[in-house]
Amino acid sequence: MKHKIYGFPLSISAFLMAIAMMGTSATVTFASAEQVPDIPNTPTTPNQTAPTTDTLVFPPTTPDSETTALRTAEEIAPTANEGAPLADARAKEAQDVEPLSLVDAIVTTLKNNPQRESALGALQAAQSRVRTAKANAGIQASLSGNLGYNRYYGGGGISTGDGTGTGTNVFINTAGSQSYGLDVSIPIYNGGQNSASKRSAFASAEAQAASTLQVEQQLVESTITAYLDVLRNEQLVEVAQNNLDVVRERRRVAGERYRVGNGARLDVLSSNTDLATARQTRIEASNAYAQSKGTLNVLLGRAPETPVRLLEVTALTPSVPLSVEDASKATMNSSSQLRTVAEQSNPTIASNRAQIDAALADVDVAKAARKPSVALSIANTLSNPVRSLGRFLLSLGLNASQTLFDSGKAKSQIYEAQGLVTQAKANLKNQELSVASAIDNQLLALDSAQERLNNANEAVLEAQQALVAAQAAYTAGARTRLEVTNAQVSLLTTQTDAANARFDVANSQAQLSSAVGILTEEGQQAYKQVMEEETEKERELMEKAKQIAEVNDKKSKKLKKVKATKGS
C-alpha cells in the first residue's frame, strides 16, 4: 500500500511513459519500475559466449590481472544484505497487526504513559495541601486520658499488752486513679496567616493543575510527532527500496551492454558503486523506521519492539486557523492573534501566573509572623477519685502571643518571599517571550513547509521527465551512463524532499497548536475520550462501593435479628 499525504501519491519507481516534444501539450502517466522498458542490448554473435551478469569479468588491462580484475556487484555488497535483518523482520511481523489510528495512539498514551500519572499524583498532593491549609484555620480538638495505679507501704511500733515489749505493725494501701480531658482550641486572630496560607495553597494547586495540563498537551504533541515520524520513515523505506530496484536494474543493463561490447567499463564500475550506495541507504532507512516505531511504543507505554502498524494521516485539523492565505501580508497579524489566544490557553503561562499568586500569598504568610496571635481554649477534665477541686473541672481561657525579638528571622523570611515574587514575575515574562518566539517560528516553519511541499511536488514531476529524457537519449547514444545516474539521483532527492515536506507540514501544525496551547481536533477527540472513560471508571467504583455498603448493612441487620432472637 502506498501512503498518500495531502492527496499526492508517492512512488519512487514511477517514470513518465510519454512526454510531448517541441512545446506540444503532454499527458503525464506514471508507471512502475517493472513497466519501464529495458535499454535494448546489442545481440551476440553465434560464436560468442555470454557470461552471466553475476560472474561478469573484464579483460585484463595490465599484466597483473589478478589485482586489477573488476569485482562484481555481489562481491561489493551481497544481495542477502540489502536490508537491515532485525528491522525488516519487525516490519514483516507488524503486517498482521491491527492498524492503530492517530486518535487511538493519543488515547493509549494518555492512559498508559507514566509522565501523566506522575503529574496527576502531584496534582492530588497539591489539592490535599489546600485541605490541610483549611484545616489549620479551623477548630482543633483533642481528647486525652490518664490511668494510674498507686501502692503505698507503711508501719510503726506498738506496745504489748503485758508491758514487756513493743512490736511492729505493717500496712499496705492501694489506690487507682483515672482522669480524662477534652481540649478545644479556636483560632481567633493570627495576623492573617491562615487566610494567606489558604490563598497560597489554592494558587499552588492551580499552578499544578496547569502544569498537569501542559504535560498532557506535551504528550499529545509528542505522540503526533512520533506517529508522523513512523509514517515518514515508512515512506522513506519505500523510497529507498524503489531506488534500490532501479539501481539494480541499471547495473544489470550496464553489465549486459558491456558484455556485448556496447558499453563502457566505467558504466559498470559506476553501477557497482551506485548499487552499494543504494543498499546502504536502504539499510539506514529500515533502521530509522524501526527506531521511530520504538519511540512511539515508549510513548504508548509499551516495549519498544512491540509490533505496530499505523493508519494513514492525510492532514491534521487545528482548532483555530493556523495558516493564512497571503502570508506575505498577514504573517505579522496572524502571529499577534495567536499570541493573544496563547495568553488565555497556554497552560505554561497559566501555571506561571498562578505561581506569582502563590508567591504573593507567601509574602503575607511571612509578614503574619510579626503580628500577634489570639486563640480561645476550652478544657474539660474528669477525675477519679475526686480531687480537692472536685471531680469535674471546666476551664475557659484566652491565649495571646506576640514575638518581641527573633534575631531578624521574620524579616529575612519576608525578603525571601519577596525575592520569590520577583523571580516568578520574571519567569512569566520569560515564558511569554518563549511562547511568542515558538509561535512565530512555527508559523514561519508551517508557511515554509507548505511552500516547500508545492515546490517539491513540481520538482518530482520535472525530475521524472528529466529521467525519461535521459534514458531515451542514452538509448540513442546521445547521453552517457553518468547522466542517467545523475537523473536518477535527482529524482530520488526530489521525492525524498517531497515526502519530508508533507510530514513537515503536519508536524508544524501540531507544534504550532502546542505553542498556542490548544489541541488539534484529533488531540481534543482523544482527550475527551480519556476523560469520559476515567469518569465512567470512577462512577463504576462508586457504584461498587455503594453495593458493598448495602451488602454489609444487610448482614448487620441480619446479625441483630439473630441476637434478638437468642435473647428472647
XYZ file of C-alpha atoms in Angstrom:
568
model
C 0.000 0.000 0.000
C 1.335 3.429 -0.914
C 0.570 6.230 1.526
C -0.856 9.500 0.352
C -0.228 12.752 2.161
C -2.275 15.743 1.064
C -3.526 13.815 -1.930
C -0.168 13.357 -3.697
C 0.850 9.721 -4.282
C 4.413 8.752 -3.517
C 6.027 6.259 -5.909
C 9.753 6.428 -6.348
C 9.853 3.973 -9.248
C 7.335 5.995 -11.223
C 8.550 7.253 -14.604
C 6.912 9.200 -17.384
C 5.850 6.951 -20.273
C 5.012 9.706 -22.696
C 6.080 13.347 -22.990
C 5.282 15.818 -25.668
C 8.116 17.322 -27.622
C 8.604 20.693 -29.325
C 6.303 22.609 -26.965
C 3.212 20.475 -27.561
C 0.900 19.589 -24.655
C 1.738 16.438 -22.719
C -0.338 13.828 -20.953
C 1.587 12.613 -17.894
C 1.222 8.958 -16.918
C 3.054 7.263 -14.052
C 4.387 3.727 -14.441
C 6.064 1.316 -12.054
C 9.685 0.234 -12.386
C 8.605 -3.104 -13.847
C 6.803 -1.326 -16.705
C 9.812 0.731 -17.805
C 11.273 -0.823 -20.959
C 14.854 -2.004 -20.723
C 17.539 -0.337 -22.742
C 17.991 -2.543 -25.825
C 21.094 -4.686 -25.957
C 23.220 -5.434 -28.993
C 22.681 -9.101 -29.992
C 25.544 -11.520 -29.524
C 27.243 -13.350 -32.373
C 26.667 -17.090 -32.745
C 30.219 -17.954 -31.645
C 30.261 -15.550 -28.707
C 29.927 -16.987 -25.196
C 27.903 -14.795 -22.919
C 28.930 -14.966 -19.259
C 26.204 -14.339 -16.693
C 25.851 -10.962 -15.019
C 26.763 -12.391 -11.625
C 30.122 -13.644 -12.959
C 30.953 -10.700 -15.170
C 34.748 -10.470 -15.643
C 36.610 -7.753 -17.518
C 39.655 -8.448 -19.657
C 42.940 -7.571 -18.012
C 44.255 -4.083 -18.627
C 47.648 -4.739 -17.041
C 49.905 -7.762 -16.893
C 48.775 -8.449 -13.290
C 45.126 -9.273 -13.995
C 44.544 -10.819 -10.559
C 44.962 -7.475 -8.823
C 43.023 -5.417 -11.375
C 40.016 -7.694 -12.049
C 36.749 -5.845 -11.507
C 34.659 -7.036 -8.565
C 31.053 -7.823 -9.324
C 28.143 -6.089 -7.609
C 27.568 -9.128 -5.400
C 31.208 -9.105 -4.327
C 30.912 -5.475 -3.321
C 27.606 -5.830 -1.436
C 25.952 -9.265 -1.297
C 22.291 -9.303 -2.251
C 21.380 -11.009 1.040
C 22.358 -7.867 2.967
C 20.232 -5.346 1.107
C 18.194 -4.554 4.210
C 18.535 -4.431 7.983
C 17.631 -8.006 9.055
C 16.248 -7.189 12.514
C 14.385 -4.063 11.399
C 12.927 -5.786 8.337
C 11.859 -8.785 10.439
C 9.962 -6.471 12.810
C 8.336 -4.684 9.875
C 7.193 -8.024 8.460
C 5.841 -9.088 11.853
C 3.789 -5.898 12.102
C 1.963 -6.574 8.839
C -0.577 -8.808 10.598
C -1.208 -6.364 13.467
C -4.432 -4.386 13.701
C -3.657 -0.856 12.454
C -3.576 1.924 15.034
C -5.209 5.280 14.301
C -3.775 8.593 15.460
C -6.647 9.172 17.911
C -6.241 5.691 19.396
C -2.497 6.281 19.748
C -3.095 9.515 21.699
C -5.688 7.797 23.912
C -3.241 4.982 24.683
C -0.509 7.471 25.554
C -2.735 9.431 27.930
C -3.835 6.215 29.630
C -0.500 4.427 29.931
C 2.317 6.975 29.901
C 3.852 7.329 33.401
C 4.534 11.042 32.905
C 0.804 11.799 33.083
C 0.384 9.509 36.073
C 3.193 11.361 37.860
C 1.625 14.744 37.051
C -1.765 13.583 38.335
C -0.113 12.406 41.558
C 1.495 15.823 42.013
C -1.890 17.450 41.407
C -3.512 15.242 44.035
C -0.833 16.242 46.545
C -1.363 19.947 45.762
C -5.106 19.624 46.244
C -4.525 17.864 49.559
C -2.414 20.794 50.744
C -5.426 23.040 50.164
C -7.473 20.911 52.543
C -4.592 20.997 55.034
C -4.490 24.804 54.923
C -8.233 24.964 55.544
C -7.931 22.554 58.462
C -5.160 24.611 60.078
C -7.514 27.604 60.206
C -10.357 25.621 61.814
C -11.234 24.387 65.293
C -8.785 21.916 66.819
C -9.978 19.408 69.450
C -8.038 16.709 71.278
C -9.009 14.044 73.809
C -6.587 12.863 76.470
C -6.733 10.288 79.237
C -4.666 9.058 82.166
C -4.949 5.781 84.090
C -2.806 5.314 87.206
C -2.241 2.694 89.918
C -0.587 3.534 93.294
C 0.588 1.133 96.069
C 1.586 2.539 99.477
C 3.601 0.742 102.169
C 3.794 1.883 105.875
C 4.346 0.709 109.504
C 5.097 1.720 113.161
C 5.952 0.436 116.688
C 3.192 -0.799 119.116
C 3.304 -1.925 122.802
C 2.256 -5.391 124.015
C -0.496 -5.899 126.488
C 1.721 -7.091 129.372
C 4.132 -4.246 129.025
C 7.071 -6.474 128.316
C 7.994 -5.057 124.914
C 6.994 -3.482 121.626
C 6.009 -4.894 118.166
C 5.822 -3.679 114.534
C 2.616 -3.096 112.532
C 2.999 -3.083 108.673
C 0.174 -1.908 106.350
C -0.267 -1.851 102.590
C -2.605 0.563 100.807
C -3.501 0.515 97.082
C -5.407 3.111 95.088
C -6.239 3.702 91.413
C -6.821 6.997 89.586
C -8.297 7.977 86.271
C -8.589 11.316 84.520
C -9.995 12.280 81.136
C -9.669 15.589 79.368
C -11.100 17.319 76.304
C -9.170 20.317 74.936
C -10.605 22.603 72.263
C -8.723 25.463 70.578
C -10.484 28.054 68.418
C -8.196 30.423 66.420
C -9.411 33.991 66.562
C -6.611 36.028 65.009
C -3.092 35.207 63.848
C -2.173 38.185 61.727
C -3.819 36.852 58.586
C -1.520 33.818 58.386
C -4.346 31.314 57.956
C -6.051 33.185 55.122
C -2.698 33.790 53.380
C -1.799 30.091 53.720
C -5.097 29.104 52.115
C -4.542 31.526 49.236
C -1.036 30.155 48.718
C -2.296 26.576 48.704
C -5.081 27.417 46.247
C -2.673 29.185 43.895
C -0.164 26.336 44.097
C -2.921 23.849 43.255
C -3.929 25.953 40.242
C -0.310 26.090 39.102
C -0.007 22.323 39.400
C -3.274 21.824 37.525
C -1.932 23.973 34.684
C 1.359 22.053 34.742
C -0.570 18.783 34.550
C -2.448 20.075 31.534
C 0.862 21.096 29.973
C 2.203 17.565 30.479
C -0.898 16.133 28.816
C -0.645 18.507 25.861
C 3.069 17.759 25.515
C 2.282 14.039 25.436
C -0.324 14.658 22.743
C 2.161 16.643 20.641
C 4.911 14.063 21.164
C 2.568 11.250 20.139
C 1.502 13.091 16.990
C 5.134 13.826 16.102
C 6.211 10.225 16.721
C 3.221 8.914 14.760
C 4.077 11.112 11.777
C 7.745 10.149 12.004
C 6.801 6.480 11.670
C 4.747 7.242 8.565
C 7.524 9.426 7.181
C 10.166 6.732 7.686
C 7.846 4.105 6.239
C 7.639 6.112 3.033
C 11.398 6.717 3.046
C 11.901 2.949 3.238
C 9.694 2.675 0.169
C 11.756 5.412 -1.485
C 14.987 3.585 -0.694
C 13.620 0.221 -1.838
C 12.364 1.580 -5.138
C 15.664 3.326 -5.695
C 17.470 0.054 -4.971
C 15.287 -1.760 -7.508
C 16.062 0.851 -10.160
C 19.807 0.857 -9.439
C 19.939 -2.928 -9.501
C 18.234 -2.965 -12.892
C 20.608 -0.309 -14.187
C 23.540 -2.368 -13.023
C 22.167 -5.384 -14.904
C 21.700 -3.368 -18.067
C 25.200 -1.881 -17.796
C 26.659 -5.364 -17.458
C 24.752 -6.664 -20.460
C 25.778 -3.718 -22.591
C 29.431 -4.180 -21.651
C 29.206 -7.924 -22.296
C 28.091 -7.388 -25.868
C 30.614 -4.632 -26.442
C 28.119 -1.776 -26.488
C 29.030 -0.207 -23.136
C 31.988 1.178 -21.260
C 33.705 -0.392 -18.309
C 33.271 2.886 -16.406
C 29.496 2.441 -16.632
C 29.716 -0.914 -14.863
C 32.085 0.445 -12.241
C 29.700 3.341 -11.586
C 26.761 0.936 -11.415
C 28.516 -1.181 -8.795
C 29.167 1.906 -6.706
C 25.587 3.112 -7.117
C 24.280 -0.309 -6.076
C 26.398 -0.390 -2.919
C 25.240 3.135 -2.024
C 21.585 2.237 -2.652
C 21.888 -0.792 -0.400
C 23.423 1.343 2.345
C 20.592 3.863 2.034
C 18.035 1.049 2.241
C 19.627 -0.333 5.418
C 19.691 3.108 7.062
C 16.046 3.740 6.113
C 14.936 0.408 7.618
C 16.817 1.124 10.811
C 15.313 4.620 11.138
C 11.848 3.131 10.535
C 12.298 0.591 13.337
C 13.702 3.210 15.724
C 10.772 5.571 15.111
C 8.394 2.712 15.944
C 10.309 2.148 19.176
C 9.958 5.817 20.104
C 6.203 5.690 19.509
C 5.846 2.479 21.516
C 7.631 4.010 24.507
C 5.209 6.946 24.440
C 2.355 4.447 24.329
C 3.747 2.815 27.476
C 4.785 -0.369 25.660
C 8.014 -2.224 24.966
C 9.986 -0.636 22.077
C 9.912 -3.806 19.971
C 6.110 -4.195 20.119
C 4.765 -4.684 16.564
C 2.793 -1.654 15.402
C 1.097 -0.686 12.166
C -0.400 2.756 11.577
C -3.238 4.170 9.556
C -2.668 6.913 7.035
C -2.866 10.553 8.067
C -3.822 12.935 5.285
C -3.778 16.108 7.399
C -4.147 17.403 10.931
C -7.072 19.631 11.858
C -6.107 22.619 14.032
C -8.736 24.018 16.397
C -8.070 27.559 15.176
C -6.787 28.749 11.800
C -3.024 28.339 11.885
C -2.212 29.499 8.387
C -3.068 32.495 6.226
C -3.930 32.843 2.581
C -1.391 35.575 1.907
C 1.472 35.018 4.319
C 3.458 37.949 2.986
C 0.730 40.372 4.090
C -0.786 38.720 7.150
C 2.012 36.807 8.915
C 2.626 39.543 11.484
C -1.081 39.920 12.267
C -1.519 36.155 12.475
C 1.389 35.852 14.907
C -0.117 38.588 17.075
C -3.542 36.930 17.006
C -2.099 33.574 18.000
C -0.201 35.187 20.877
C -3.496 36.615 22.121
C -5.002 33.135 22.051
C -1.937 31.721 23.828
C -2.251 34.227 26.686
C -5.566 32.615 27.575
C -4.985 28.993 26.592
C -1.299 28.154 27.039
C -1.083 26.105 30.277
C 2.549 27.030 30.962
C 1.660 30.728 31.043
C -1.317 29.947 33.301
C 0.967 27.986 35.626
C 3.432 30.884 35.861
C 0.630 33.310 36.722
C -0.624 31.015 39.475
C 2.921 30.752 40.835
C 3.010 34.553 41.148
C -0.228 34.457 43.174
C 1.223 31.764 45.423
C 4.425 33.777 45.943
C 2.427 36.903 46.874
C 0.440 34.877 49.387
C 3.673 33.521 50.872
C 4.801 37.124 51.457
C 1.665 37.694 53.564
C 2.365 34.462 55.452
C 5.866 35.704 56.281
C 4.552 39.111 57.393
C 1.976 37.459 59.652
C 4.796 36.055 61.798
C 5.385 39.597 63.122
C 1.800 40.044 64.232
C 0.157 38.787 67.434
C -1.968 35.674 67.562
C -5.064 35.093 69.680
C -6.909 31.828 70.318
C -9.736 30.686 72.588
C -9.176 27.462 74.548
C -11.660 25.267 76.362
C -10.546 22.410 78.608
C -12.707 19.816 80.362
C -11.259 17.339 82.885
C -12.992 14.432 84.642
C -11.041 12.911 87.562
C -11.473 9.783 89.686
C -11.033 9.749 92.642
C -12.354 13.178 93.486
C -9.658 15.791 93.810
C -9.650 18.812 96.015
C -11.233 20.923 93.275
C -13.911 18.344 92.528
C -14.479 15.520 90.100
C -15.358 17.690 87.086
C -13.236 20.659 86.010
C -14.086 23.041 83.141
C -11.671 25.799 82.179
C -12.028 28.580 79.639
C -9.047 30.632 78.504
C -7.848 33.185 76.003
C -4.323 32.673 74.731
C -2.369 35.519 73.147
C 1.226 35.660 71.957
C 3.469 38.264 70.360
C 7.027 37.780 69.197
C 9.220 40.546 70.591
C 12.597 39.612 69.163
C 13.649 36.829 66.740
C 17.122 37.983 65.647
C 15.783 39.137 62.256
C 14.258 35.761 61.295
C 10.858 37.152 60.267
C 12.451 39.992 58.299
C 14.645 37.536 56.368
C 11.651 35.344 55.573
C 9.795 38.376 54.204
C 12.737 39.303 51.966
C 12.984 35.728 50.770
C 9.280 35.622 49.875
C 9.526 38.965 48.071
C 12.522 37.689 46.096
C 10.492 34.671 45.005
C 7.758 37.029 43.781
C 10.299 38.874 41.645
C 11.566 35.558 40.309
C 8.041 34.327 39.498
C 7.227 37.527 37.602
C 10.456 37.263 35.608
C 9.667 33.629 34.820
C 6.257 34.651 33.488
C 7.815 37.327 31.274
C 10.403 34.872 30.008
C 7.726 32.253 29.306
C 5.618 34.773 27.383
C 8.625 35.659 25.237
C 9.416 31.961 24.700
C 5.835 31.231 23.644
C 5.839 34.241 21.306
C 9.088 33.038 19.757
C 7.790 29.477 19.393
C 4.562 30.680 17.769
C 6.385 32.887 15.288
C 8.981 30.220 14.484
C 6.360 27.512 13.960
C 4.184 29.841 11.902
C 7.153 30.552 9.643
C 8.020 26.837 9.579
C 4.454 25.960 8.561
C 4.446 28.557 5.797
C 7.867 27.350 4.615
C 6.820 23.691 4.720
C 3.698 24.392 2.672
C 5.745 26.234 0.065
C 8.427 23.536 0.034
C 5.732 20.918 -0.468
C 4.390 22.742 -3.522
C 7.880 23.133 -4.956
C 8.799 19.530 -4.167
C 5.741 18.197 -5.968
C 6.661 20.201 -9.040
C 10.288 19.113 -8.762
C 9.253 15.447 -8.677
C 7.362 15.832 -11.949
C 10.273 17.649 -13.554
C 12.806 15.083 -12.299
C 10.691 12.245 -13.681
C 10.543 13.948 -17.065
C 14.289 14.548 -16.979
C 14.952 10.891 -16.198
C 12.777 9.659 -19.059
C 14.507 12.080 -21.430
C 17.943 10.978 -20.202
C 17.031 7.326 -20.704
C 15.801 7.973 -24.211
C 18.945 9.923 -25.093
C 21.145 7.233 -23.543
C 19.433 4.580 -25.638
C 20.053 6.661 -28.733
C 23.696 7.099 -27.775
C 23.394 10.847 -27.184
C 23.923 10.699 -23.398
C 26.296 8.869 -21.062
C 25.517 6.469 -18.261
C 26.663 9.068 -15.764
C 23.974 11.490 -16.955
C 21.297 8.847 -16.454
C 22.602 8.134 -12.967
C 22.544 11.831 -12.135
C 18.942 12.000 -13.286
C 18.078 9.052 -11.023
C 19.786 10.713 -8.065
C 17.875 13.930 -8.757
C 14.593 12.013 -8.811
C 15.409 10.276 -5.541
C 16.353 13.597 -3.945
C 13.174 15.370 -5.046
C 10.925 12.503 -3.964
C 12.641 12.365 -0.589
C 12.192 16.132 -0.241
C 8.508 15.785 -1.135
C 7.957 13.088 1.482
C 9.731 15.140 4.157
C 7.829 18.308 3.192
C 4.458 16.569 3.558
C 5.231 15.467 7.075
C 6.912 18.770 7.916
C 3.589 20.487 7.212
C 1.742 18.144 9.572
C 4.445 18.404 12.246
C 4.418 22.193 12.047
C 0.659 22.183 12.540
C 0.998 20.029 15.665
C 3.859 22.074 17.124
C 2.154 25.376 16.393
C -1.003 24.137 18.104
C 1.067 23.118 21.124
C 2.813 26.505 21.267
C -0.530 28.298 21.228
C -1.780 25.950 23.952
C -4.563 24.240 22.052
C -5.050 20.734 20.776
C -5.750 19.657 17.248
C -9.161 18.153 16.628
C -7.566 14.709 16.825
C -6.000 15.569 20.179
C -9.237 17.005 21.557
C -11.165 13.942 20.481
C -8.684 11.631 22.194
C -8.540 13.765 25.356
C -12.321 13.860 25.604
C -12.480 10.092 25.209
C -9.958 9.563 28.022
C -11.818 11.937 30.355
C -15.121 10.205 29.690
C -13.609 6.783 30.303
C -11.963 7.913 33.557
C -15.219 9.493 34.740
C -17.075 6.279 33.929
C -14.453 4.291 35.811
C -14.861 6.491 38.897
C -18.628 6.125 38.610
C -18.284 2.342 38.482
C -16.030 2.353 41.555
C -18.523 4.466 43.479
C -21.353 2.166 42.457
C -19.343 -0.855 43.535
C -18.588 0.752 46.917
C -22.290 1.501 47.336
C -23.189 -2.112 46.628
C -20.625 -3.335 49.164
C -22.063 -0.954 51.775
C -25.585 -2.247 51.120
C -24.423 -5.849 51.496
C -22.693 -5.027 54.790
C -25.802 -3.221 56.026
C -27.966 -6.254 55.266
C -25.523 -8.520 57.099
C -25.558 -6.197 60.107
C -29.360 -6.160 60.265
C -29.472 -9.926 59.930
C -26.965 -10.316 62.767
C -29.036 -8.039 65.020
C -32.127 -10.100 64.366
C -30.264 -13.301 65.278
C -29.025 -11.790 68.531
C -32.523 -10.522 69.386
C -33.972 -13.988 68.757
C -31.394 -15.652 71.009
C -32.032 -13.075 73.733
C -35.767 -13.704 73.755
